[in-house]
Every structure is written in C-alpha cells, then in structure tokens.
CSV table of C-alpha atoms in Angstrom, one decimal:
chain,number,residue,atom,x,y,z
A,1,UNK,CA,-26.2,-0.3,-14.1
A,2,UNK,CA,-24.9,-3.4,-11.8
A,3,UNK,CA,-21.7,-3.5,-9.9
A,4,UNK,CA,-20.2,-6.7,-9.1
A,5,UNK,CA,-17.9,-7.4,-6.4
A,6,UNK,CA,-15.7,-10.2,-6.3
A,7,UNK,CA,-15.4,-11.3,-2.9
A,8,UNK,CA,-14.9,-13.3,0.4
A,9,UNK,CA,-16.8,-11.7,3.2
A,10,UNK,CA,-13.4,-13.2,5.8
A,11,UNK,CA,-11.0,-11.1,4.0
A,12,UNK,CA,-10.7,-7.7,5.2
A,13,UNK,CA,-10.4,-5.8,2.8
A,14,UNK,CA,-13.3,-7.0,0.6
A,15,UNK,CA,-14.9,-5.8,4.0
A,16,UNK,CA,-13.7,-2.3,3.5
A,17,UNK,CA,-15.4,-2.1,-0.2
A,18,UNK,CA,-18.5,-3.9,1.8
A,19,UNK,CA,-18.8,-0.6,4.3
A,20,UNK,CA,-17.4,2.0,1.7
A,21,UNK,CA,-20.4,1.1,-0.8
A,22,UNK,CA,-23.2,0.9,2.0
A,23,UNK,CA,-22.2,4.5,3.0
A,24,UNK,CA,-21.8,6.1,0.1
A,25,UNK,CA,-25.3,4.0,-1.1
A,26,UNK,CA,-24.0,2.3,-4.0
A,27,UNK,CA,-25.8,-1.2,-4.4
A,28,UNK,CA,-23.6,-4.0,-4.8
A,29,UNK,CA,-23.7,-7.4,-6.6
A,30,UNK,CA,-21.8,-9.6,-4.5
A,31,UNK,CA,-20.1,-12.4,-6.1
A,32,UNK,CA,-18.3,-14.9,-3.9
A,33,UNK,CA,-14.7,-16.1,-4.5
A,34,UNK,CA,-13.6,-18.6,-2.3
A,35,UNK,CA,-10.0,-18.5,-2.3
A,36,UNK,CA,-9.5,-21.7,-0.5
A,37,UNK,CA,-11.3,-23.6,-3.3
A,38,UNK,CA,-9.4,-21.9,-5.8
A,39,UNK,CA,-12.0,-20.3,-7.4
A,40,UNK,CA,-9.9,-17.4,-8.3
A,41,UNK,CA,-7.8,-19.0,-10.6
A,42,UNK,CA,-11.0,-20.0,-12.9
A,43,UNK,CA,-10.2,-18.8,-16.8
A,44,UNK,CA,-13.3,-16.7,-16.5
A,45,UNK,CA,-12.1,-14.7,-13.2
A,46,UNK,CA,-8.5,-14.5,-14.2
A,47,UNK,CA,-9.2,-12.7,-17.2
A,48,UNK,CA,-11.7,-10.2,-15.5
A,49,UNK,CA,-8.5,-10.1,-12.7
A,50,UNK,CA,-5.0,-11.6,-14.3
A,51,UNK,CA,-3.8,-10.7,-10.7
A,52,UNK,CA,-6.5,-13.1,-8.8
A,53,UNK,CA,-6.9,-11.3,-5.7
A,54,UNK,CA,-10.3,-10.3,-3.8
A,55,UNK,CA,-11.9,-7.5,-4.1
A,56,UNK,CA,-12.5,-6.9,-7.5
A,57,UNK,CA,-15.3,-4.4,-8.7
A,58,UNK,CA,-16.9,-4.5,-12.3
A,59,UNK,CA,-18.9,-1.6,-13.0
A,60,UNK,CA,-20.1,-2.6,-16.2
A,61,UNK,CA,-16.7,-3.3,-17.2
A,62,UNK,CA,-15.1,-1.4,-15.7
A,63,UNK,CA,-12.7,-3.6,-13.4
A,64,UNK,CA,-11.0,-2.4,-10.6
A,65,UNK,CA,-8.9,-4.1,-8.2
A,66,UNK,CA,-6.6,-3.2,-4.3
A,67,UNK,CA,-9.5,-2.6,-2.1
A,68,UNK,CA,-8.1,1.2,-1.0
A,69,UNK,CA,-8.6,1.6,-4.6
A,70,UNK,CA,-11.8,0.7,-4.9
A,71,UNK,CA,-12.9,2.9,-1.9
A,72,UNK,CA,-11.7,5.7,-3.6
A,73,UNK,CA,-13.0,5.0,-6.7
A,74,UNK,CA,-16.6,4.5,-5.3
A,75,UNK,CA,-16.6,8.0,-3.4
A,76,UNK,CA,-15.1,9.6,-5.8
A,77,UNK,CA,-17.6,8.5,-8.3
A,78,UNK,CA,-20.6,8.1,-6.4
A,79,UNK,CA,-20.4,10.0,-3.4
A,80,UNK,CA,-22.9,12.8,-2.8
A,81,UNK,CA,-20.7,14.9,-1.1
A,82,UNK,CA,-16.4,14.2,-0.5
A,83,UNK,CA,-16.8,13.6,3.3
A,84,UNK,CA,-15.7,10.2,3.5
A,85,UNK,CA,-12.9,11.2,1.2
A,86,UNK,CA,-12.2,15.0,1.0
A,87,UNK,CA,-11.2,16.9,-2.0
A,88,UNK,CA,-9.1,19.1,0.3
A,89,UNK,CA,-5.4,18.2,-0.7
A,90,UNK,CA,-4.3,18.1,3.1
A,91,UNK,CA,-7.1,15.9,4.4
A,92,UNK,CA,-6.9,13.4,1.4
A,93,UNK,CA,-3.5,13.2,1.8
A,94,UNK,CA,-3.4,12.4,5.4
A,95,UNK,CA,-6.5,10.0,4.5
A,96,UNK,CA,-3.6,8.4,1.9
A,97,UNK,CA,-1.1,8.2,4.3
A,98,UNK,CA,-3.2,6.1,6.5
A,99,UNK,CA,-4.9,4.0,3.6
A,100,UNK,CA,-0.7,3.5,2.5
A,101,UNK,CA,-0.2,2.8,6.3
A,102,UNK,CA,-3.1,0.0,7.0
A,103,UNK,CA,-1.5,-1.9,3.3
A,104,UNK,CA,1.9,-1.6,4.3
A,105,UNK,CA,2.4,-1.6,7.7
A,106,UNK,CA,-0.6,-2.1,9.7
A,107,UNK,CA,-2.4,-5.2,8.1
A,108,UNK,CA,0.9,-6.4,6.5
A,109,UNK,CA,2.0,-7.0,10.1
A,110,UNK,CA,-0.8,-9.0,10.9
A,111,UNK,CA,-0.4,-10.7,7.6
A,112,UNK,CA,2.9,-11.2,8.0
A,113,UNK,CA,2.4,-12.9,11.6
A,114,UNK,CA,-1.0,-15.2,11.0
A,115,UNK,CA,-0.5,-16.3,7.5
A,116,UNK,CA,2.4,-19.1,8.5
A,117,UNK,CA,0.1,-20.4,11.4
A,118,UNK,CA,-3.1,-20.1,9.1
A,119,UNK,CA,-1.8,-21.4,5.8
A,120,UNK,CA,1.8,-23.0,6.1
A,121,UNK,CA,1.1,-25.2,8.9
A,122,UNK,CA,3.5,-22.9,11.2
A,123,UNK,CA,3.0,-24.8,14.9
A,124,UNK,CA,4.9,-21.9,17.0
A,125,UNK,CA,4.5,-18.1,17.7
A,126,UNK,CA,7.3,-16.2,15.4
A,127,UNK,CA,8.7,-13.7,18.6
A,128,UNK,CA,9.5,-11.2,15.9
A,129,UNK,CA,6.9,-10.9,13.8
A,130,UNK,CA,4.8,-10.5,16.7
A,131,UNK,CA,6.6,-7.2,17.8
A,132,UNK,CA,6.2,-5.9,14.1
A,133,UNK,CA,2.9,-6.3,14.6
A,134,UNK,CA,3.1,-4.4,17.9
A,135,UNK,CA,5.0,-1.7,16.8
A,136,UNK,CA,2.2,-1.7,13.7
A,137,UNK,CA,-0.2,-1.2,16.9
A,138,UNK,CA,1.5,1.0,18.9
A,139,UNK,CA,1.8,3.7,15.8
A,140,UNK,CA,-2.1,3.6,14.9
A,141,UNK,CA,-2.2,3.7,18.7
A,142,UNK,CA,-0.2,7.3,18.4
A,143,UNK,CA,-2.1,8.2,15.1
A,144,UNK,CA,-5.0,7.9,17.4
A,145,UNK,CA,-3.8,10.3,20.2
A,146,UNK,CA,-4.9,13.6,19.2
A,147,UNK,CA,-7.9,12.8,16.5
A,148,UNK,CA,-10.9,11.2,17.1
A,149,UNK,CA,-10.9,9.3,13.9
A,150,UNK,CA,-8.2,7.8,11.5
A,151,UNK,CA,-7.5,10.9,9.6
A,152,UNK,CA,-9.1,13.8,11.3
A,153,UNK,CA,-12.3,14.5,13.1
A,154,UNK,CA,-14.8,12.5,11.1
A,155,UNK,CA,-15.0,9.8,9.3
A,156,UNK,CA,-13.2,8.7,5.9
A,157,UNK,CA,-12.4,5.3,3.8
A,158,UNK,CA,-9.1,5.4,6.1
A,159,UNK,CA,-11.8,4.3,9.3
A,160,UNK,CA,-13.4,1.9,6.9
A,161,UNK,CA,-10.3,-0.1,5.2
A,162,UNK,CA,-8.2,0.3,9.2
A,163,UNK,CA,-11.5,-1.0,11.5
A,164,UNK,CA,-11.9,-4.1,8.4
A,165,UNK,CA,-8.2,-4.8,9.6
A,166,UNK,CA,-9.0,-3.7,13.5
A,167,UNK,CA,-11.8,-6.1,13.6
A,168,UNK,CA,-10.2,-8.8,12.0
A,169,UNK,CA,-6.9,-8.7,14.5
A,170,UNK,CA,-9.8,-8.9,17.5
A,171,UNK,CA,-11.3,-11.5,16.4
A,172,UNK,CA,-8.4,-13.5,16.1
A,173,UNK,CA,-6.6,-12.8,19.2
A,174,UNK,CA,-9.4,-11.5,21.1
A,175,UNK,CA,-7.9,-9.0,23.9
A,176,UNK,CA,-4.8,-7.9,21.2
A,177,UNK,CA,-6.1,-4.3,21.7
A,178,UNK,CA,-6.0,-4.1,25.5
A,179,UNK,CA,-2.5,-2.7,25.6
A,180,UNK,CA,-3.7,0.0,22.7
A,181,UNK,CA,-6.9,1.8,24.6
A,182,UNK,CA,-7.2,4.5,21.6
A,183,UNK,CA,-7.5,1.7,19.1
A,184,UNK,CA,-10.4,0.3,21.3
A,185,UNK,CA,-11.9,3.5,21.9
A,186,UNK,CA,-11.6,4.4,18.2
A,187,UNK,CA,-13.2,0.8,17.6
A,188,UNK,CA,-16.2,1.8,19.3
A,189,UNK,CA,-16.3,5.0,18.3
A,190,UNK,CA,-16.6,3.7,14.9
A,191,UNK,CA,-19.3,0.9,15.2
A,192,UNK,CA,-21.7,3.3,15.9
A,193,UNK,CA,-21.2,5.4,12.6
A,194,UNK,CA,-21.1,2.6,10.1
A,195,UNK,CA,-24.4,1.5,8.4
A,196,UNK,CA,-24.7,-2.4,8.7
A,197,UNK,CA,-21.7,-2.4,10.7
A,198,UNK,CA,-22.5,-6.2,12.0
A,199,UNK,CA,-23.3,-7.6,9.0
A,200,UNK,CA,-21.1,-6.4,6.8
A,201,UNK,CA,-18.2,-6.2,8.7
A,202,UNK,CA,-18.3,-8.4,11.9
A,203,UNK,CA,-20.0,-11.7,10.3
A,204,UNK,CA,-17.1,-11.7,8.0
A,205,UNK,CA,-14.2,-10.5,10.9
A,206,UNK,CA,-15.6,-13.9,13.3
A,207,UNK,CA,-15.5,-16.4,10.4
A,208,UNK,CA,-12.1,-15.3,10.1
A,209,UNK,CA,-11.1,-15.2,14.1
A,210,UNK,CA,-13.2,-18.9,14.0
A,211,UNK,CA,-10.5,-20.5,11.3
A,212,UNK,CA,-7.6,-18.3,13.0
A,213,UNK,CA,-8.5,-19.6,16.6
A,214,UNK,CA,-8.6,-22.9,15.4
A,215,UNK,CA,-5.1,-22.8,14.3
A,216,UNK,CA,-3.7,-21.3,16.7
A,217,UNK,CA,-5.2,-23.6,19.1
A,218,UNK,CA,-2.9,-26.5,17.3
A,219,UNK,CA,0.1,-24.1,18.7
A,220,UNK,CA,2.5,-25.8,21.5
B,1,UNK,CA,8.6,28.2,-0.4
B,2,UNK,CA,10.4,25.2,-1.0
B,3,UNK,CA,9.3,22.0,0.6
B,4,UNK,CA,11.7,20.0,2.9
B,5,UNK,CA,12.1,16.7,1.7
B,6,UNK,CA,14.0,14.0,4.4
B,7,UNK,CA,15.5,11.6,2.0
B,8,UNK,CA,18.1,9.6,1.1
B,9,UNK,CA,19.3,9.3,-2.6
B,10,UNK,CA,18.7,5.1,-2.7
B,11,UNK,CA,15.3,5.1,-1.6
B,12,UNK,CA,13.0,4.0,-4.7
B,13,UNK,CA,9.9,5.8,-2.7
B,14,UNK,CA,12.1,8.7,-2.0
B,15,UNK,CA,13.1,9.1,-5.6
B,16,UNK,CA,9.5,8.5,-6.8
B,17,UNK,CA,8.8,12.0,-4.3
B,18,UNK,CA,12.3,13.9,-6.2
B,19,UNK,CA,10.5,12.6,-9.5
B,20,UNK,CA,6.7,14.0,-9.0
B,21,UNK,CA,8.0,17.1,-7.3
B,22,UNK,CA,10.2,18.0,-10.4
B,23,UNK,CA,7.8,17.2,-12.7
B,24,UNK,CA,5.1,19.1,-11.0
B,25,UNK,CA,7.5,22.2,-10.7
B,26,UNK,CA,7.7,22.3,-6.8
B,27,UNK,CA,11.0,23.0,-4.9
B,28,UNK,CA,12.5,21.2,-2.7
B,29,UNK,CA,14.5,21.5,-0.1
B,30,UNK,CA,16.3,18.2,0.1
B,31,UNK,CA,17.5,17.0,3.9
B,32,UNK,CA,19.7,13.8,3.5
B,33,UNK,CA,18.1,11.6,6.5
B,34,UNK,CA,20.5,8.4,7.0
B,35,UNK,CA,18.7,5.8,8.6
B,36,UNK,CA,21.8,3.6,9.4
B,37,UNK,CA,23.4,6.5,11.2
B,38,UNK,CA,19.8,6.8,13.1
B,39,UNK,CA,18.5,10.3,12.0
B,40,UNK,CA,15.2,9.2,11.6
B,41,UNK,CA,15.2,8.7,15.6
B,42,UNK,CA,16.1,12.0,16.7
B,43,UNK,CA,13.2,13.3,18.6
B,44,UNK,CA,12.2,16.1,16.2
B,45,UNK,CA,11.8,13.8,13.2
B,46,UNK,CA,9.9,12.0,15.1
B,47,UNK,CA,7.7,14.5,16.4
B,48,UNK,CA,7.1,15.3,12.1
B,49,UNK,CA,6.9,11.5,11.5
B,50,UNK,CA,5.9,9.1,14.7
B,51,UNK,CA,6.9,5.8,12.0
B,52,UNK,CA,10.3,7.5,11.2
B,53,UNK,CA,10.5,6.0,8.2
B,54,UNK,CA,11.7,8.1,4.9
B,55,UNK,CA,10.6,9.7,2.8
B,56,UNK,CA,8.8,12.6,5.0
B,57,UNK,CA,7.4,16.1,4.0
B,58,UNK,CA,7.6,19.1,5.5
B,59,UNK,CA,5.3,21.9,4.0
B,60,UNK,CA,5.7,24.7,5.8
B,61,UNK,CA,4.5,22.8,8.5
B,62,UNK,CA,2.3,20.0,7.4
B,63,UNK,CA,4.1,16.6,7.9
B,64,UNK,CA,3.5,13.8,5.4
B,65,UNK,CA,5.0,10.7,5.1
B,66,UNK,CA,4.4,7.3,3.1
B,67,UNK,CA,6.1,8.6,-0.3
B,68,UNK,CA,2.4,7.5,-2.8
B,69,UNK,CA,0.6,9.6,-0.8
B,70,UNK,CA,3.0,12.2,-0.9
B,71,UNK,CA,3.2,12.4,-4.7
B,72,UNK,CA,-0.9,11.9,-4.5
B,73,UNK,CA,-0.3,15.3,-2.7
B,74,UNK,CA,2.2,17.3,-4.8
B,75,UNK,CA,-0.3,16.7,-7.8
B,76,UNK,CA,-3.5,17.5,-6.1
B,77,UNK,CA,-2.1,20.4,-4.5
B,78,UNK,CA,0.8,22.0,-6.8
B,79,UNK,CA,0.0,20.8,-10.5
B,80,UNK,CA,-0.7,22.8,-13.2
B,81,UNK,CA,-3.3,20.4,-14.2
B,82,UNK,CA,-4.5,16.7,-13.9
B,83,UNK,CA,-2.4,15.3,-16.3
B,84,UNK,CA,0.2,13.2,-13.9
B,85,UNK,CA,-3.0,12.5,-11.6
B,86,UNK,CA,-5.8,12.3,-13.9
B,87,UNK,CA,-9.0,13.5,-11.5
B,88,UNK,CA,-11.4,11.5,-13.7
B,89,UNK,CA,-12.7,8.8,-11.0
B,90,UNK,CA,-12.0,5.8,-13.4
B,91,UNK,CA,-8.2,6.8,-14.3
B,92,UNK,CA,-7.5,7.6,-10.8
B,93,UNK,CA,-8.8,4.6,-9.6
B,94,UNK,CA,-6.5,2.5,-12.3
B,95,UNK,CA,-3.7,5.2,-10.9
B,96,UNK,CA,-4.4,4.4,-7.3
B,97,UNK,CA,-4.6,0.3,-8.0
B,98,UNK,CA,-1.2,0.4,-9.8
B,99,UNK,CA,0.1,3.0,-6.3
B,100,UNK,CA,-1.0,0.1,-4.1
B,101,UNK,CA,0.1,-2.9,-6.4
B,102,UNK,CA,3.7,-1.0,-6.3
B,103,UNK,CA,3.9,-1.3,-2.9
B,104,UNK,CA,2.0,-4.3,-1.7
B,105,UNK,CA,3.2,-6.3,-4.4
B,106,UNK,CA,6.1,-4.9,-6.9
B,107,UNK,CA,8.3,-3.5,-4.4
B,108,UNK,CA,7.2,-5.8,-1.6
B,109,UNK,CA,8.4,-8.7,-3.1
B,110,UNK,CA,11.7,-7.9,-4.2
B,111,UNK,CA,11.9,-6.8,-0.5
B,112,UNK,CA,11.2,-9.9,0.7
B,113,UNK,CA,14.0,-11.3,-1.3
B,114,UNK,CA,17.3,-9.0,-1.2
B,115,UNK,CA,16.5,-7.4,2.2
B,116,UNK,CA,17.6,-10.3,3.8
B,117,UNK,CA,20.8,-10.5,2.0
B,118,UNK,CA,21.4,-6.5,2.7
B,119,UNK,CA,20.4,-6.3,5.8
B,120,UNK,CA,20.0,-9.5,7.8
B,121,UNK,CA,22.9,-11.3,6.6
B,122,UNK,CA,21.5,-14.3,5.2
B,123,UNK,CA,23.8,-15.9,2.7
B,124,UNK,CA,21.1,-17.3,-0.1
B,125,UNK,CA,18.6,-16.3,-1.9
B,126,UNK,CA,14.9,-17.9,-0.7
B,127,UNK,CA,14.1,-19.4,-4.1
B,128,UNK,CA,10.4,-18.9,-3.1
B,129,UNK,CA,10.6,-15.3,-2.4
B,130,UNK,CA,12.2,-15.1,-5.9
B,131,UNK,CA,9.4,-17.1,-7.5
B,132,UNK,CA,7.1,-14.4,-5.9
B,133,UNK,CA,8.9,-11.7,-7.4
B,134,UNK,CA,8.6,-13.0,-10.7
B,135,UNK,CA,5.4,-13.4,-10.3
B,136,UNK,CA,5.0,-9.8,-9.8
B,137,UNK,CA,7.4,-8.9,-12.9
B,138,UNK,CA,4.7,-11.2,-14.6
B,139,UNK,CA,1.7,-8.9,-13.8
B,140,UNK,CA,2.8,-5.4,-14.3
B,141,UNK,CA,4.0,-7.1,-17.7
B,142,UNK,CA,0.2,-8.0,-18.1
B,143,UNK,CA,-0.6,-4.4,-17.1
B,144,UNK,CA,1.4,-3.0,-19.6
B,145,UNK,CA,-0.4,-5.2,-22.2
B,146,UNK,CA,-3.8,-3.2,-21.5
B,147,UNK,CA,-1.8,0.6,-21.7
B,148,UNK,CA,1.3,2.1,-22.8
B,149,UNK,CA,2.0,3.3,-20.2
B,150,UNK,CA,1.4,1.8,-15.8
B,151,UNK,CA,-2.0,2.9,-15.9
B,152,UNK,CA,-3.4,4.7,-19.0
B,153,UNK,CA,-2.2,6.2,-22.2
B,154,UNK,CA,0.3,8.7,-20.2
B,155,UNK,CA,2.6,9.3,-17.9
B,156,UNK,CA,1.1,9.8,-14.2
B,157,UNK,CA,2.6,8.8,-10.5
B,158,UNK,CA,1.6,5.2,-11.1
B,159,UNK,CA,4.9,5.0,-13.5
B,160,UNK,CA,6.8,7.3,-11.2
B,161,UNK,CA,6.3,4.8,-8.6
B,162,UNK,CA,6.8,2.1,-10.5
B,163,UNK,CA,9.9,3.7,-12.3
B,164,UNK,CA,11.7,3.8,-9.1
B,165,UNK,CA,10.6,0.4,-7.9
B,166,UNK,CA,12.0,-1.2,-11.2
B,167,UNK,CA,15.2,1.2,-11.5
B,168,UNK,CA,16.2,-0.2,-8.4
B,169,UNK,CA,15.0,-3.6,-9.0
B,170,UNK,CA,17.5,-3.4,-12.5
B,171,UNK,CA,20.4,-1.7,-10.4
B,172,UNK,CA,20.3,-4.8,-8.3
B,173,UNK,CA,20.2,-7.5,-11.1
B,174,UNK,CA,21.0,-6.7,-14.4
B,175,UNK,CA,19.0,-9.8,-15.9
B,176,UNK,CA,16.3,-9.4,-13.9
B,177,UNK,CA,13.8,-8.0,-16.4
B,178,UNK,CA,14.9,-10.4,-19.3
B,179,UNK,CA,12.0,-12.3,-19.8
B,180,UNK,CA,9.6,-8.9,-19.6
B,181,UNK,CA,10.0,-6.7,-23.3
B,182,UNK,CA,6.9,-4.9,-22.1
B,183,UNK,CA,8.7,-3.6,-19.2
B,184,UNK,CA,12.1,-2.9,-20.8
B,185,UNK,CA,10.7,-0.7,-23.3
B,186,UNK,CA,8.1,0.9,-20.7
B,187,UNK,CA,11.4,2.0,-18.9
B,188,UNK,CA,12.9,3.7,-21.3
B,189,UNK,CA,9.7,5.6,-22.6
B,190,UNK,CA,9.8,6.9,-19.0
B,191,UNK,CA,13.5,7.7,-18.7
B,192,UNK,CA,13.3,9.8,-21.8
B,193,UNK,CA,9.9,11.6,-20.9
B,194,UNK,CA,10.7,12.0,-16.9
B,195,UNK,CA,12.5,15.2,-16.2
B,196,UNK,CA,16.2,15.5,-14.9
B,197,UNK,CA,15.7,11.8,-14.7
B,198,UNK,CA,19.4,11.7,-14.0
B,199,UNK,CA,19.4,13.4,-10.7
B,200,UNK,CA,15.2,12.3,-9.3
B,201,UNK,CA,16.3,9.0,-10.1
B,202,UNK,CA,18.9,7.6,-11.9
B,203,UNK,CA,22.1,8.3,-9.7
B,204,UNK,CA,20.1,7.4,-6.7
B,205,UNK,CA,18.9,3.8,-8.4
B,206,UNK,CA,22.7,3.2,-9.0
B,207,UNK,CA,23.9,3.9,-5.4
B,208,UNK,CA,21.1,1.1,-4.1
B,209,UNK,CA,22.4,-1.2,-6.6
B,210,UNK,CA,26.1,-0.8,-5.5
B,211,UNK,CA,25.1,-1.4,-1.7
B,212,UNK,CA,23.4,-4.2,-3.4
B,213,UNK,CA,25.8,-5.6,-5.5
B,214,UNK,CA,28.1,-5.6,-2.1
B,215,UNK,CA,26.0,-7.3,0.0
B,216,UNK,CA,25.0,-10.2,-3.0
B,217,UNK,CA,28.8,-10.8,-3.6
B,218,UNK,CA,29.0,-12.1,-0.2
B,219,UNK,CA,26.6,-15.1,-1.4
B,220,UNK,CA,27.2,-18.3,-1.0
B,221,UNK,CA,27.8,-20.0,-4.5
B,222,UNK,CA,25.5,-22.3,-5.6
C-alpha cells in the first residue's frame, strides 16, 4: 500500500508532511520535484497535480495536495490515537486556527518578504514587508504566551507545519527570533519531541537558509 | 445560546461564517465590527482576538478567529450530521485542500490585485497580479471538472468558502468569470441550495462590490 510524496526537502511545508508522517508512522515514498528545474510542470505530474505545487501525496490514487491538508488527512487516517490532531471540536479548532494562521499570515509573511530577493532578483530590503513579517512574529510570539505548544499543552500538526516555517525563517536570517524568546523557547521545546527532527526537517531548513543567505548577501 | 459573531456584512470569510452557521442551524448574535472605524483595536477585542482581524467567535466564551476554521468548528461541533463536513478522512482531506486553496490561492490572488486599488490608492491594475488570478479561476475550474460540486458530490464548507470568495470576486467585475462555465453554473447550484443565501451572503457580496466599484472608477484609463 505505498504512499508517494511529491516533494522538495527546502520547502517548508513538504517538511511538515515529512514530520507529520514520521510521527504518526506512516512510511513514505519520497519522490523529488525540483521546482527550480521545472519538474513540476512535466505532463505526467501535472495531471496527478493540475495545480503543480509540492507536497503532493498519492495514496494509491488517492491525491492530495496543501501540506495542512495532508497533515490532517494522515492523522486522521492513520493515526493511532487523535493526539496530534484532537477530535475534540475546541482543540481542533484552535489547531485550525493556527494551521489557517502559519498559511495566511505567518509563512505568507516570510514569503511575501524573501521571495523578491530569492527569485525576482530584488537587490534591497522591502521596509514594509519586513514589519508584516514582524507583526506575523510578534502574534505567534503572543499565541506562545500562555501555552507551551502551538495549540495547547502538547503537541499537534499546528507544531509540525509552524516549526517547518520557524526553522526555515532561522535559517535564513539566523538571529530573526531573538526579539521573539517564546518562539525560541517553543523551537526548542519542540526539537526534542519530533522523531528525526534533524533530518527531516533541519537538512531541508539549511539548504534553504544556504540559497537564501546567498542572495541576500548580493543585497547593498 | 447564540454565538457572537464580530463581522462586517462585505467580508467574503465573514459571510462564509453567516453561511455555515445558518445552514448548520446555530444562532448568532451578529456584532458589526468596522475595521476602518478601528473596532477591532479596542482593547477587549483584542483580548478575544490578539490578530484583530474579522471574523471572530465568541462561544460563550471560547474565542475563535480565522473564518475556515470557524466553519470547520460550527460543523464539528453543532451539525446534525457530517454532511457539510464529511468526517470520512479522504473527503475531508479534499474539503480541507479546497479550505486552504481558497485562501492561499483563490481569495489571495484577487487580493493581491484590487486591494491596492481599494485601499492603497494605486491607480492601475498590476497586469501580473491579474494574470495570477486567472490562473487561479483556471484551477478551481479544473476542480470543478473532477466534482459537481468544490470538493465532492455535495455541498460542504469548501463551497461555502469558495461561494463567498467568488460572490465577491463577481461583485467586483462582472466579466470576471466569463471564460469559466464550470464556475458560473457551480454558483448558481449553490445560490439555490444555500439557505437565506440573500442575507449570509448575497447583500453583503453586493456592498464589497460597490466599495469596489468606487474605488476602480477612480482608475486611470488605459
């Protein structure tokens, strides 16, 4: 019964799936997609995916694509108990709101603020962009006040797709946390709950914060 | 008890909330919340809500916001049954991609090109952003190739979502889905099947695209 997953282990949120299925003990098939050679607009991916994005999951057919979605789907399905993604209507929705949060908000910000410097050849720092991201920060920063973990007092797919992002901001600009000590604390916090952590997650996060650094490097 | 709902009518993700909550059959208790005026930054909304954004939930005391999750919630927790939230792990997971494409793509990109207009004051349209967009009015007419309806063979929150984010999208630019049948008709399957669809969404798709249509008549011409 193989799963395939469509991926790129830089992108964050193929790294989300990556920790999601190592904890709930799914094995994986992993299938690389590398973007930057345009391997996702090949005939044979586009009609598994007519969106081309990574992650993608095929379970034996099955395709499934936004990596929150994914997460879900793979507790939901295969998880021998709900803790990384409770039944309880309060507690999922709160783990939602923060999965909703890291696409929207959170990572978008980040997005929004290295893709011009990574991609379009942008050769300054956008002022306001970088405060999005700040204020993107500053609110997981609050999330983070009174819970030990993204969405209550263990953790859920909410820690898993947010520390993919986390991770990926740190290794980019390196101290970006220091202003935001309940993000770092979290961070750690984390690490030392997630199977594989280092090579499924932080591999991936410094090839990305390798390719970022270099660009912004070419910044006056 | 009813639920309070902080709202305001123009919001697609507010309406998408006024939508599920009707059709689930939960009250609510609707507390207009401009955001121009600067309600959301009084200090008790945002002691509910630390992102002040709209819409927010209060149920009898549990604060929600971020309006997929919310109708995630109303289902889970209020519904009669599955039907607009199917529980089966591959439906849900075709429910939750569509929630996430609505607002990381769908929505998102027609953001990124009238919110500029309304409210940054540019005076054109970014001819990329718009080639994005259509792009996105390109897949959810591929998704509604594979289902009659956003995700499966029924109505759920996917189209709910959806329904607001194109209502408004339509409000805006009456052309805008000329090119996309699939979509046309999907739209009016779910205006006839959504309930009160008038009042959850209709009037409060019209008042966006008159704020709109304001804003875009101060364009330059080409």
């Amino acid at each position: 019964m193989p799963i395939d997953l469509y991926y790129m282990s830089m992108s964050a949120p193929c790294r989300a799936v990556l920790l999601t299925a190592k904890m709930v003990g799914v094995e994986i098939n992993l299938k690389t997609i590398n973007l930057m050679q345009g391997e996702h607009m090949q005939p044979e991916f586009l009609k598994i995916n007519p969106q081309h994005t990574v992650p993608c999951l095929d379970d034996s057919g099955f395709v499934v694509t936004e990596s929150r979605a994914i997460c879900a789907y793979l507790v939901n399905k295969y998880g021998k108990n709900d803790k990384l993604y409770p039944k309880d209507p309060k507690d999922r929705a709160l783990v939602d709101q923060r999965l909703y949060f890291d696409l929207g908000v959170f990572y978008a910000s980040f997005a929004d603020f290295y893709v011009p410097i990574m991609f379009r050849g942008q050769t300054s720092i956008d002022a306001s962009k970088r405060k999005k991201w700040d204020e993107a920060m500053n609110y997981f920063n609050t999330f983070l006040a009174d819970q030990d973990y993204a969405a209550g007092n263990h953790l859920t797919i909410a820690d898993l797709s947010l520390i993919a992002s986390a991770s990926t901001m740190e290794a980019f600009i390196p101290n970006i946390f220091n202003d935001y000590p309940k993000i770092k604390e979290w961070i750690e916090r984390c690490k030392s709950q997630i199977a594989d952590y280092h090579d499924l997650n932080q591999v991936g996060a410094n090839i990305f914060g390798q390719m970022g650094q270099s660009a912004l490097a070419k910044i006056q | 008890m009813p639920i309070d709902l902080y709202y305001l009518e123009a919001s697609a993700p507010c309406r998408s909330v006024m939508m599920t909550a009707k059709m689930v059959g939960v009250e609510l208790n609707l507390k207009k919340t401009d955001v121009m005026a600067g309600d959301n930054m009084k200090p008790e909304y945002i002691k509910m809500n630390p992102q002040h954004n709209i819409p927010t939930i209060d149920d009898d005391g549990f604060y929600l916001n971020e309006s997929r999750a919310i109708c995630a919630y109303l289902v889970n927790k209020y519904a009669k049954d599955d039907t607009l939230y199917p529980k089966d792990p591959k439906v849900r997971a075709l429910v939750d991609q569509r929630l996430y494409f609505d607002m990381g793509v769908f929505y998102h990109r027609f953001g990124l090109v009238y919110y500029p207009v309304m409210l940054k004051g540019a005076t054109k349209i970014d001819e990329s952003a718009m080639k994005d967009l259509e792009g996105a009015l390109d897949f959810l007419e591929t998704f509604l190739g594979q289902n009659k309806y956003a995700a499966c063979d029924h109505l759920t929150i996917a189209d709910l979502s959806l329904v607001a984010s194109a209502s408004t999208f339509l409000a805006t630019n009456k052309t805008i889905f000329d090119k996309h049948p699939k979509i046309q008709s999907w739209l009016e399957t779910c205006k006839a099947e959504i309930t009160d669809y008038e009042d959850t969404n209709n009037r409060g798709a019209e008042a966006f695209g008159q704020w709109a249509g304001a804003a875009l008549s101060k364009l330059e011409s080409a």
